[in-house]
Amino acid sequence: MNIVLRNKQMEAQDIRKNFLSFFKARGHVIVPSSSLIPDDPSVLLTTAGMQQFKKYYTGSADAMRDFGSNNTVSIQKAFRTSDIDEVGDDTHLTFFEMLGNFSFGGYFKKEAICYAFDFITKEMELEISYVTVFSGSQQVPKDKESCAIWQELGVEDIREEGMEDVFWGPTGSSGPCGPTTEMYCKNTQGKDVEIWNIVFNEFFCSGSREALLSGKANLTPLEKKGIDTGMGFERLVMIIEKKKNIFEISLFAQFLELLPKEVDERHKRIIIDHLRGASFLLADGLRPSNKEAGYVLRRLMRRTLVYEYLYKIPAHVLDAILHDLTHEYGSFYAEVLSASGIIREAFAD
Ligand code: GLY
């Protein structure tokens, strides 16, 4: 079957389902996304799929007991505050969905790389442009094993990178960490886009990522090695739908076109990103305030309302977008649909 045609027909909903069922068929238990507001006090918001599973890597909880399997798969709601000021360009988002498969002492490098390769090349029918592997550091040797696995799969362009780029540091003040291998695909303009990050959690890091990078944190081998992967959903959709930037994908285009033509393109993107991010934060119970995560939410809402005022966008326009957005996402994230009234009221106030 023609690849382009098949992928064009694949809706965002189908891609989510396809990802979950691919891993379910390979012995993974589907675990719902955790809240954007994490129970780890050292982290402001959830930024990665592995956060809800941290305790299974460190051995303080037992995945077999909790899930009946050492392997899980999820689509995690994630929010990166570090990217707020970049939103409006071609690639950055505050809120995004993260596809991930995880193993806590179940499988390791060979299976993790083969699963990712099969999903991208066979299920999604995409071509891998190149992959990266860890080049080694004073504490951790070069990842020759991953290199050999990629070669066996026929991937020719394998690039070595260091600690800054292909080593997952802990989220928060300490946690599991290890070398990673990343897959890149070309977008429609021929630019390479990082699509999937496969982390080999082999160590417990006694400090933060910053401490790790400055050589100030201790690494101790984990009793059970683990797999943690993260693939940005919107980026994947961008490659599949052959769009040149993230805001052209169907998930966003349907909302962007509801905004008046006079609104500057960059501002339109900011409005839609912030409406979406704020909706998910409100649905997880956060309310605007002047501190911590509540302050982030307040910033998103205020910025959106400032553009609404400056461009004299009629109130019913944002309300219609929120209605459509909560229904679009509500079919997968039930909490967003349940909170539709609260979300629309918060912006009407
Ligand atoms: N934890 C892997 C990632 O988020 O990329």
CSV table of C-alpha atoms and ligand atoms in Angstrom, one decimal:
chain,number,residue,atom,x,y,z
A,1,MET,CA,0.0,0.0,0.0
A,2,ASN,CA,1.2,3.5,-0.8
A,3,ILE,CA,2.8,4.9,2.3
A,4,VAL,CA,1.8,8.5,1.8
A,5,LEU,CA,-1.8,7.6,1.3
A,6,ARG,CA,-1.9,5.3,4.2
A,7,ASN,CA,-0.4,7.9,6.5
A,8,LYS,CA,-2.6,10.7,5.3
A,9,GLN,CA,-5.6,8.7,6.3
A,10,MET,CA,-4.3,8.0,9.8
A,11,GLU,CA,-6.0,10.3,12.2
A,12,ALA,CA,-4.4,11.5,15.5
A,13,GLN,CA,-6.8,9.2,17.4
A,14,ASP,CA,-5.7,6.2,15.3
A,15,ILE,CA,-2.0,6.9,16.0
A,16,ARG,CA,-2.6,6.9,19.7
A,17,LYS,CA,-4.5,3.7,19.6
A,18,ASN,CA,-2.0,2.1,17.2
A,19,PHE,CA,0.9,3.0,19.6
A,20,LEU,CA,-0.9,1.5,22.7
A,21,SER,CA,-2.0,-1.7,20.9
A,22,PHE,CA,1.5,-2.2,19.4
A,23,PHE,CA,3.0,-2.4,22.8
A,24,LYS,CA,0.0,-4.2,24.4
A,25,ALA,CA,0.5,-7.0,21.8
A,26,ARG,CA,4.1,-7.2,23.0
A,27,GLY,CA,3.3,-7.8,26.7
A,28,HIS,CA,2.9,-4.2,28.0
A,29,VAL,CA,0.1,-3.1,30.3
A,30,ILE,CA,-1.5,0.2,29.3
A,31,VAL,CA,-1.3,2.7,32.1
A,32,PRO,CA,-3.3,5.9,32.0
A,33,SER,CA,-1.4,9.2,32.0
A,34,SER,CA,-0.7,10.6,35.4
A,35,SER,CA,-1.8,14.1,36.4
A,36,LEU,CA,0.1,17.1,35.1
A,37,ILE,CA,0.5,18.0,38.8
A,38,PRO,CA,3.0,15.5,40.1
A,39,ASP,CA,3.2,14.0,43.6
A,40,ASP,CA,7.0,14.6,43.6
A,41,PRO,CA,7.4,18.0,45.4
A,42,SER,CA,10.8,18.6,43.7
A,43,VAL,CA,9.1,19.0,40.3
A,44,LEU,CA,6.6,21.7,39.4
A,45,LEU,CA,4.8,19.9,36.6
A,46,THR,CA,5.0,16.6,34.9
A,47,THR,CA,7.5,16.8,32.1
A,48,ALA,CA,8.0,13.1,31.1
A,49,GLY,CA,6.3,9.8,31.0
A,50,MET,CA,8.8,8.1,33.4
A,51,GLN,CA,7.9,10.4,36.3
A,52,GLN,CA,4.9,8.3,37.5
A,53,PHE,CA,7.1,5.2,37.2
A,54,LYS,CA,10.2,6.5,39.1
A,55,LYS,CA,9.6,4.2,42.1
A,56,TYR,CA,9.6,1.1,39.9
A,57,TYR,CA,13.1,1.9,38.6
A,58,THR,CA,14.5,2.5,42.1
A,59,GLY,CA,12.9,-0.7,43.5
A,60,SER,CA,10.8,1.1,46.1
A,61,ALA,CA,7.6,-0.3,44.4
A,62,ASP,CA,7.0,-3.5,42.5
A,63,ALA,CA,5.5,-3.2,38.9
A,64,MET,CA,4.6,-6.9,38.9
A,65,ARG,CA,2.4,-6.4,41.9
A,66,ASP,CA,0.9,-3.1,40.8
A,67,PHE,CA,0.4,-3.8,37.0
A,68,GLY,CA,0.9,-7.6,36.8
A,69,SER,CA,3.8,-6.9,34.4
A,70,ASN,CA,7.3,-5.4,34.4
A,71,ASN,CA,6.5,-3.6,31.1
A,72,THR,CA,4.1,-0.7,30.7
A,73,VAL,CA,3.0,1.8,28.0
A,74,SER,CA,1.4,5.2,28.3
A,75,ILE,CA,0.5,8.4,26.6
A,76,GLN,CA,1.5,11.0,29.2
A,77,LYS,CA,0.3,14.6,29.5
A,78,ALA,CA,3.4,16.7,29.8
A,79,PHE,CA,4.1,20.4,30.3
A,80,ARG,CA,7.5,22.1,29.9
A,81,THR,CA,7.6,25.6,31.4
A,82,SER,CA,11.1,26.1,30.0
A,83,ASP,CA,9.6,26.4,26.6
A,84,ILE,CA,6.9,29.1,27.3
A,85,ASP,CA,8.9,31.9,25.7
A,86,GLU,CA,9.7,29.9,22.5
A,87,VAL,CA,6.0,29.1,21.8
A,88,GLY,CA,5.0,30.7,18.4
A,89,ASP,CA,8.0,29.4,16.5
A,90,ASP,CA,7.8,26.2,14.4
A,91,THR,CA,8.5,23.6,17.1
A,92,HIS,CA,7.9,24.6,20.7
A,93,LEU,CA,4.8,23.8,22.8
A,94,THR,CA,4.1,24.2,26.5
A,95,PHE,CA,1.7,21.2,26.8
A,96,PHE,CA,2.3,18.1,24.7
A,97,GLU,CA,1.5,14.4,24.7
A,98,MET,CA,4.3,11.9,25.2
A,99,LEU,CA,4.1,8.4,23.9
A,100,GLY,CA,6.3,6.0,25.9
A,101,ASN,CA,7.1,2.4,26.7
A,102,PHE,CA,8.7,1.4,29.9
A,103,SER,CA,10.4,-1.7,31.4
A,104,PHE,CA,11.4,-2.2,35.0
A,105,GLY,CA,13.9,-5.1,34.9
A,106,GLY,CA,12.0,-6.8,32.0
A,107,TYR,CA,13.6,-6.2,28.7
A,108,PHE,CA,16.6,-4.0,27.8
A,109,LYS,CA,18.5,-2.5,24.8
A,110,LYS,CA,17.8,-5.1,22.1
A,111,GLU,CA,14.1,-5.3,22.5
A,112,ALA,CA,13.7,-1.5,23.2
A,113,ILE,CA,15.5,-0.6,20.0
A,114,CYS,CA,13.8,-3.2,17.9
A,115,TYR,CA,10.3,-2.2,19.1
A,116,ALA,CA,11.0,1.4,18.3
A,117,PHE,CA,12.5,0.5,14.9
A,118,ASP,CA,9.5,-1.7,14.0
A,119,PHE,CA,6.9,0.9,15.2
A,120,ILE,CA,8.5,3.7,13.2
A,121,THR,CA,9.4,1.8,10.0
A,122,LYS,CA,6.7,-0.8,9.8
A,123,GLU,CA,3.7,0.5,11.6
A,124,MET,CA,4.1,4.2,10.8
A,125,GLU,CA,6.0,3.5,7.5
A,126,LEU,CA,8.5,6.3,8.1
A,127,GLU,CA,12.1,6.3,7.2
A,128,ILE,CA,14.8,6.8,9.9
A,129,SER,CA,17.2,9.6,8.9
A,130,TYR,CA,19.8,8.8,11.5
A,131,VAL,CA,20.2,7.7,15.1
A,132,THR,CA,22.5,8.8,18.0
A,133,VAL,CA,24.3,6.7,20.6
A,134,PHE,CA,26.2,7.7,23.7
A,135,SER,CA,29.9,8.4,23.1
A,136,GLY,CA,31.0,7.6,26.7
A,137,SER,CA,32.2,9.7,29.6
A,138,GLN,CA,34.6,9.3,32.5
A,139,GLN,CA,32.0,7.4,34.5
A,140,VAL,CA,30.0,5.6,31.8
A,141,PRO,CA,31.5,3.7,28.9
A,142,LYS,CA,30.6,4.2,25.2
A,143,ASP,CA,27.3,2.5,24.2
A,144,LYS,CA,28.8,-0.1,21.7
A,145,GLU,CA,25.8,-2.5,22.3
A,146,SER,CA,23.2,0.0,20.9
A,147,CYS,CA,25.5,0.8,18.0
A,148,ALA,CA,25.7,-2.9,17.1
A,149,ILE,CA,21.9,-3.4,17.4
A,150,TRP,CA,21.2,-0.4,15.0
A,151,GLN,CA,23.8,-1.8,12.6
A,152,GLU,CA,22.1,-5.2,12.6
A,153,LEU,CA,18.8,-3.5,11.8
A,154,GLY,CA,20.4,-1.9,8.7
A,155,VAL,CA,20.7,1.7,10.0
A,156,GLU,CA,23.8,3.2,8.5
A,157,ASP,CA,23.9,6.7,9.9
A,158,ILE,CA,24.8,6.3,13.5
A,159,ARG,CA,26.2,9.4,15.3
A,160,GLU,CA,27.9,9.5,18.6
A,161,GLU,CA,27.0,12.2,21.1
A,162,GLY,CA,27.9,13.0,24.7
A,163,MET,CA,26.5,13.6,28.1
A,164,GLU,CA,24.6,16.9,27.2
A,165,ASP,CA,22.6,15.3,24.4
A,166,VAL,CA,22.2,11.6,24.9
A,167,PHE,CA,22.2,11.0,28.6
A,168,TRP,CA,18.9,11.2,30.5
A,169,GLY,CA,19.4,13.0,33.8
A,170,PRO,CA,17.0,12.7,36.7
A,171,THR,CA,13.8,14.6,36.9
A,172,GLY,CA,13.8,16.6,40.2
A,173,SER,CA,16.4,16.5,42.8
A,174,SER,CA,17.6,12.9,42.2
A,175,GLY,CA,16.5,9.7,40.4
A,176,PRO,CA,17.2,7.1,37.7
A,177,CYS,CA,19.3,8.0,34.8
A,178,GLY,CA,21.4,6.6,32.0
A,179,PRO,CA,22.6,6.8,28.4
A,180,THR,CA,20.0,7.2,25.6
A,181,THR,CA,19.7,6.5,21.9
A,182,GLU,CA,17.6,8.8,19.7
A,183,MET,CA,15.9,8.4,16.4
A,184,TYR,CA,15.6,11.2,13.8
A,185,CYS,CA,13.3,11.4,10.8
A,186,LYS,CA,13.2,14.1,8.1
A,187,ASN,CA,10.4,16.6,8.0
A,188,THR,CA,8.9,17.6,4.7
A,189,GLN,CA,11.6,20.3,4.2
A,190,GLY,CA,14.3,17.7,4.6
A,191,LYS,CA,15.2,18.9,8.1
A,192,ASP,CA,16.1,16.3,10.7
A,193,VAL,CA,13.7,16.1,13.7
A,194,GLU,CA,14.3,14.1,16.8
A,195,ILE,CA,11.4,11.8,17.1
A,196,TRP,CA,12.1,9.2,19.8
A,197,ASN,CA,14.3,9.1,22.8
A,198,ILE,CA,15.1,5.6,24.3
A,199,VAL,CA,16.6,5.8,27.7
A,200,PHE,CA,18.6,3.0,29.3
A,201,ASN,CA,18.1,3.6,33.0
A,202,GLU,CA,21.2,1.9,34.6
A,203,PHE,CA,22.1,4.2,37.4
A,204,PHE,CA,20.6,6.1,40.3
A,205,CYS,CA,21.9,9.7,40.3
A,206,SER,CA,22.2,11.3,43.8
A,207,GLY,CA,21.7,14.8,42.5
A,208,SER,CA,19.9,16.9,39.8
A,209,ARG,CA,20.7,16.9,36.1
A,210,GLU,CA,22.7,20.0,36.6
A,211,ALA,CA,24.8,18.3,39.3
A,212,LEU,CA,25.2,15.3,37.0
A,213,LEU,CA,26.5,17.5,34.1
A,214,SER,CA,28.9,19.3,36.3
A,215,GLY,CA,30.3,16.1,37.7
A,216,LYS,CA,29.0,16.7,41.2
A,217,ALA,CA,26.5,13.8,41.4
A,218,ASN,CA,27.2,10.2,42.3
A,219,LEU,CA,26.0,7.4,40.0
A,220,THR,CA,25.3,4.0,41.5
A,221,PRO,CA,24.2,1.1,39.4
A,222,LEU,CA,20.5,0.3,39.7
A,223,GLU,CA,19.7,-3.3,40.9
A,224,LYS,CA,17.4,-3.8,37.9
A,225,LYS,CA,18.1,-2.0,34.6
A,226,GLY,CA,15.1,-0.3,33.0
A,227,ILE,CA,13.8,1.2,29.8
A,228,ASP,CA,12.1,4.6,29.6
A,229,THR,CA,11.2,6.0,26.2
A,230,GLY,CA,9.6,9.3,25.1
A,231,MET,CA,8.2,10.3,21.7
A,232,GLY,CA,6.5,13.6,21.3
A,233,PHE,CA,3.1,12.9,19.8
A,234,GLU,CA,2.7,16.2,18.0
A,235,ARG,CA,6.1,15.9,16.3
A,236,LEU,CA,5.3,12.4,15.2
A,237,VAL,CA,2.0,13.6,13.7
A,238,MET,CA,3.9,16.5,12.0
A,239,ILE,CA,6.2,13.9,10.3
A,240,ILE,CA,3.3,11.6,9.4
A,241,GLU,CA,1.1,14.4,8.0
A,242,LYS,CA,4.1,15.8,6.2
A,243,LYS,CA,3.8,19.3,7.6
A,244,LYS,CA,6.6,21.8,7.9
A,245,ASN,CA,5.8,23.0,11.4
A,246,ILE,CA,4.0,21.7,14.4
A,247,PHE,CA,1.1,24.1,14.1
A,248,GLU,CA,0.1,22.9,10.7
A,249,ILE,CA,-0.9,19.5,12.0
A,250,SER,CA,-4.6,18.7,11.9
A,251,LEU,CA,-4.7,18.8,15.8
A,252,PHE,CA,-3.9,22.5,15.7
A,253,ALA,CA,-5.1,23.7,12.3
A,254,GLN,CA,-8.8,23.1,13.2
A,255,PHE,CA,-8.5,25.6,16.1
A,256,LEU,CA,-6.2,28.1,14.4
A,257,GLU,CA,-8.6,28.6,11.6
A,258,LEU,CA,-11.3,29.7,14.1
A,259,LEU,CA,-9.3,32.8,15.0
A,260,PRO,CA,-9.9,36.1,13.0
A,261,LYS,CA,-7.6,36.6,10.0
A,262,GLU,CA,-6.2,39.9,11.5
A,263,VAL,CA,-4.4,38.1,14.3
A,264,ASP,CA,-0.7,37.7,13.7
A,265,GLU,CA,0.3,34.1,12.9
A,266,ARG,CA,2.7,33.9,15.9
A,267,HIS,CA,0.1,35.2,18.2
A,268,LYS,CA,-2.5,32.8,16.9
A,269,ARG,CA,-0.1,29.9,17.7
A,270,ILE,CA,0.5,31.3,21.2
A,271,ILE,CA,-3.3,31.6,21.8
A,272,ILE,CA,-4.0,28.0,20.8
A,273,ASP,CA,-1.0,26.6,22.7
A,274,HIS,CA,-2.0,28.5,25.8
A,275,LEU,CA,-5.7,27.6,25.6
A,276,ARG,CA,-4.8,24.0,25.2
A,277,GLY,CA,-2.2,24.0,28.0
A,278,ALA,CA,-4.4,25.9,30.4
A,279,SER,CA,-7.4,23.6,29.7
A,280,PHE,CA,-5.3,20.5,30.6
A,281,LEU,CA,-4.0,22.2,33.8
A,282,LEU,CA,-7.5,23.3,34.8
A,283,ALA,CA,-8.8,19.8,34.1
A,284,ASP,CA,-6.2,18.4,36.5
A,285,GLY,CA,-7.5,20.6,39.3
A,286,LEU,CA,-5.0,23.5,39.1
A,287,ARG,CA,-6.3,27.0,39.6
A,288,PRO,CA,-4.5,30.3,38.7
A,289,SER,CA,-2.6,31.8,41.6
A,290,ASN,CA,0.5,33.8,42.2
A,291,LYS,CA,2.8,31.0,43.0
A,292,GLU,CA,4.4,27.9,41.6
A,293,ALA,CA,2.3,25.9,39.1
A,294,GLY,CA,-0.7,28.2,39.7
A,295,TYR,CA,1.4,31.1,38.5
A,296,VAL,CA,2.3,29.2,35.3
A,297,LEU,CA,-1.4,28.7,34.6
A,298,ARG,CA,-2.1,32.4,35.4
A,299,ARG,CA,0.5,33.4,32.9
A,300,LEU,CA,-1.0,31.3,30.1
A,301,MET,CA,-4.5,32.6,30.8
A,302,ARG,CA,-3.4,36.3,31.1
A,303,ARG,CA,-1.4,36.2,27.9
A,304,THR,CA,-4.3,34.7,26.0
A,305,LEU,CA,-6.7,37.3,27.4
A,306,VAL,CA,-4.3,40.1,26.5
A,307,TYR,CA,-4.3,39.0,22.8
A,308,GLU,CA,-8.1,38.7,23.0
A,309,TYR,CA,-8.3,42.3,24.2
A,310,LEU,CA,-5.7,43.7,21.8
A,311,TYR,CA,-7.2,42.1,18.7
A,312,LYS,CA,-10.7,42.7,19.9
A,313,ILE,CA,-11.5,39.0,19.4
A,314,PRO,CA,-15.2,38.5,20.3
A,315,ALA,CA,-15.5,36.5,23.5
A,316,HIS,CA,-17.6,33.8,21.8
A,317,VAL,CA,-14.6,32.9,19.6
A,318,LEU,CA,-12.3,31.7,22.4
A,319,ASP,CA,-15.3,30.1,24.0
A,320,ALA,CA,-16.1,28.2,20.8
A,321,ILE,CA,-12.4,27.1,20.5
A,322,LEU,CA,-12.5,25.9,24.1
A,323,HIS,CA,-15.7,24.0,23.4
A,324,ASP,CA,-14.2,22.2,20.4
A,325,LEU,CA,-10.9,21.6,22.1
A,326,THR,CA,-12.4,20.0,25.2
A,327,HIS,CA,-14.5,17.8,23.0
A,328,GLU,CA,-11.6,16.9,20.6
A,329,TYR,CA,-9.3,15.9,23.5
A,330,GLY,CA,-12.2,14.7,25.7
A,331,SER,CA,-12.6,11.5,23.7
A,332,PHE,CA,-9.2,10.4,24.9
A,333,TYR,CA,-8.7,12.4,28.1
A,334,ALA,CA,-12.1,12.1,29.8
A,335,GLU,CA,-11.1,14.6,32.5
A,336,VAL,CA,-10.9,17.4,29.9
A,337,LEU,CA,-14.4,16.8,28.8
A,338,SER,CA,-15.7,16.6,32.4
A,339,ALA,CA,-14.0,19.9,33.2
A,340,SER,CA,-15.3,21.6,30.0
A,341,GLY,CA,-17.6,23.9,32.0
A,342,ILE,CA,-15.0,24.9,34.5
A,343,ILE,CA,-12.5,25.6,31.7
A,344,ARG,CA,-14.9,27.8,29.8
A,345,GLU,CA,-15.9,29.7,32.9
A,346,ALA,CA,-12.3,30.3,33.9
A,347,PHE,CA,-11.7,32.1,30.6
A,348,ALA,CA,-15.1,33.9,30.8
A,349,ASP,CA,-14.4,35.5,34.2
B,1,GLY,N1,12.1,10.0,29.5
B,1,GLY,C1,12.4,10.1,28.2
B,1,GLY,C2,12.0,11.3,27.5
B,1,GLY,O1,11.1,12.0,28.0
B,1,GLY,O2,12.5,11.7,26.5
